[in-house]
Amino acid sequence: MQIFLDTANVDEIHQGVAMGLVDGVTTNPTLVAREKRKFRECIEEICSLVDGPVSAEVTATDTEGMIREAREISSWAENIVVKIPMVPEGLVAVRRLTEEGIRTNVTLVFSANQALLAAKAGAYFCSPFIGRIDDIGEDGMEVLSEIVSVYDTYGFETQVLAASMRHPHHVREAALIGADIATVPFKVFAQLARHPLTDVGIKRFLEDWEKVEDLV
Ligand code: E4P
């Protein structure tokens, strides 16, 4: 499973890239707004830091506006994937952009039916928002599992990008279900490598090592 960072913060991206474990980046309007930078400048810098796909989202709500924005955004760098919201206008835009060779990430997906339509429209990525499904008392992982199963059954090439991942348990579940990608906030990314027993184990090994002399 690939791991993307879900952030527009270049310091976080620098740290993740330095570990050699970041396969791509996803952003959204909220994450970019948080950085208080010009949209284009921010996305171009992220694209220069990461070899893999970088998702940047349109803000238009009509098909023609989405297509216009998507053409502009996709011209900023080779590795951009344009995020299009999962609405009927968006699906029309995805179909047309796919025909033009522009890769899309259908975002704000909350059901297997929506994911089915995104794939039929030709989306490159489909992003179910797991945490936000959990937030309303439903089961995000069940939806993710249904999407993976539908895509496998019909051989869709659209990649399942598990988004809105709030904690390491989400990542583990997404990996077990077979999501192609999990996009995670930096905090969750940093947590993935940690386990209290690893820390205790290292401490104990070092203590034992110091009790004896002349081992090396
Ligand atoms: C995905 O591409 C989104 O940017 C993101 O995962 C949303 O996560 P949230 O529900 O924690 O805001």
PDB file of N, CA, C and O and ligand atoms in Angstrom, residues 6 26-28 31 83 107 127 129 132 163-166 183, ligand 1:
ATOM      1  N   ASP A   6      -1.164  13.815   3.874  1.00  0.00           N
ATOM      2  CA  ASP A   6      -2.355  14.648   3.689  1.00  0.00           C
ATOM      3  C   ASP A   6      -2.075  16.006   4.343  1.00  0.00           C
ATOM      4  O   ASP A   6      -2.444  16.240   5.487  1.00  0.00           O
ATOM      5  N   THR A  26      -1.613  14.611  -0.712  1.00  0.00           N
ATOM      6  CA  THR A  26      -2.951  15.134  -1.018  1.00  0.00           C
ATOM      7  C   THR A  26      -3.133  16.450  -0.269  1.00  0.00           C
ATOM      8  O   THR A  26      -2.661  16.595   0.867  1.00  0.00           O
ATOM      9  N   THR A  27      -3.797  17.386  -0.930  1.00  0.00           N
ATOM     10  CA  THR A  27      -4.153  18.644  -0.259  1.00  0.00           C
ATOM     11  C   THR A  27      -5.655  18.839  -0.468  1.00  0.00           C
ATOM     12  O   THR A  27      -6.283  18.112  -1.230  1.00  0.00           O
ATOM     13  N   ASN A  28      -6.202  19.788   0.236  1.00  0.00           N
ATOM     14  CA  ASN A  28      -7.579  20.208  -0.028  1.00  0.00           C
ATOM     15  C   ASN A  28      -7.645  21.704   0.292  1.00  0.00           C
ATOM     16  O   ASN A  28      -6.670  22.264   0.839  1.00  0.00           O
ATOM     17  N   LEU A  31      -6.659  22.614   3.888  1.00  0.00           N
ATOM     18  CA  LEU A  31      -5.230  22.447   4.207  1.00  0.00           C
ATOM     19  C   LEU A  31      -4.390  23.560   3.583  1.00  0.00           C
ATOM     20  O   LEU A  31      -3.456  24.065   4.204  1.00  0.00           O
ATOM     21  N   LYS A  83      -8.145  17.242  -8.006  1.00  0.00           N
ATOM     22  CA  LYS A  83      -9.246  16.747  -7.183  1.00  0.00           C
ATOM     23  C   LYS A  83     -10.555  17.392  -7.634  1.00  0.00           C
ATOM     24  O   LYS A  83     -10.654  18.626  -7.715  1.00  0.00           O
ATOM     25  N   THR A 107     -13.077  13.264  -5.008  1.00  0.00           N
ATOM     26  CA  THR A 107     -12.975  13.445  -3.560  1.00  0.00           C
ATOM     27  C   THR A 107     -14.356  13.589  -2.921  1.00  0.00           C
ATOM     28  O   THR A 107     -15.349  13.781  -3.615  1.00  0.00           O
ATOM     29  N   SER A 127     -11.399   8.877  -3.612  1.00  0.00           N
ATOM     30  CA  SER A 127     -11.054   9.112  -2.201  1.00  0.00           C
ATOM     31  C   SER A 127     -12.244   9.013  -1.256  1.00  0.00           C
ATOM     32  O   SER A 127     -12.954   9.998  -1.023  1.00  0.00           O
ATOM     33  N   PHE A 129     -13.767   9.139   2.345  1.00  0.00           N
ATOM     34  CA  PHE A 129     -13.355   9.849   3.563  1.00  0.00           C
ATOM     35  C   PHE A 129     -13.762   9.024   4.787  1.00  0.00           C
ATOM     36  O   PHE A 129     -14.850   9.191   5.335  1.00  0.00           O
ATOM     37  N   ARG A 132     -14.643  10.804   8.287  1.00  0.00           N
ATOM     38  CA  ARG A 132     -15.896  11.581   8.287  1.00  0.00           C
ATOM     39  C   ARG A 132     -17.120  10.658   8.268  1.00  0.00           C
ATOM     40  O   ARG A 132     -18.192  11.052   8.739  1.00  0.00           O
ATOM     41  N   ALA A 163      -8.912   8.127   2.543  1.00  0.00           N
ATOM     42  CA  ALA A 163      -8.623   9.473   3.058  1.00  0.00           C
ATOM     43  C   ALA A 163      -9.345   9.691   4.381  1.00  0.00           C
ATOM     44  O   ALA A 163     -10.091   8.831   4.837  1.00  0.00           O
ATOM     45  N   SER A 164      -9.088  10.884   4.957  1.00  0.00           N
ATOM     46  CA  SER A 164      -9.680  11.207   6.262  1.00  0.00           C
ATOM     47  C   SER A 164      -9.294  10.129   7.282  1.00  0.00           C
ATOM     48  O   SER A 164     -10.126   9.602   7.999  1.00  0.00           O
ATOM     49  N   MET A 165      -8.007   9.807   7.286  1.00  0.00           N
ATOM     50  CA  MET A 165      -7.477   8.797   8.204  1.00  0.00           C
ATOM     51  C   MET A 165      -7.068   9.510   9.483  1.00  0.00           C
ATOM     52  O   MET A 165      -6.209  10.388   9.438  1.00  0.00           O
ATOM     53  N   ARG A 166      -7.637   9.112  10.584  1.00  0.00           N
ATOM     54  CA  ARG A 166      -7.449   9.885  11.808  1.00  0.00           C
ATOM     55  C   ARG A 166      -6.442   9.280  12.771  1.00  0.00           C
ATOM     56  O   ARG A 166      -5.973   9.960  13.672  1.00  0.00           O
ATOM     57  N   THR A 183      -3.886   8.092   2.654  1.00  0.00           N
ATOM     58  CA  THR A 183      -3.291   9.413   2.833  1.00  0.00           C
ATOM     59  C   THR A 183      -3.488   9.824   4.279  1.00  0.00           C
ATOM     60  O   THR A 183      -4.596   9.740   4.819  1.00  0.00           O
TER      61      THR A 183
HETATM   62  C1  E4P B   1      -8.178  13.835   1.515  1.00  0.00           C
HETATM   63  O1  E4P B   1      -7.681  13.966   0.434  1.00  0.00           O
HETATM   64  C2  E4P B   1      -8.573  14.926   2.425  1.00  0.00           C
HETATM   65  O2  E4P B   1      -7.666  15.984   2.265  1.00  0.00           O
HETATM   66  C3  E4P B   1      -8.528  14.560   3.880  1.00  0.00           C
HETATM   67  O3  E4P B   1      -8.130  13.224   4.066  1.00  0.00           O
HETATM   68  C4  E4P B   1      -9.676  15.002   4.696  1.00  0.00           C
HETATM   69  O4  E4P B   1      -9.482  14.581   6.023  1.00  0.00           O
HETATM   70  P1  E4P B   1     -10.343  15.144   7.246  1.00  0.00           P
HETATM   71  O5  E4P B   1     -11.694  14.511   7.203  1.00  0.00           O
HETATM   72  O6  E4P B   1      -9.580  14.758   8.468  1.00  0.00           O
HETATM   73  O7  E4P B   1     -10.415  16.639   7.043  1.00  0.00           O
END
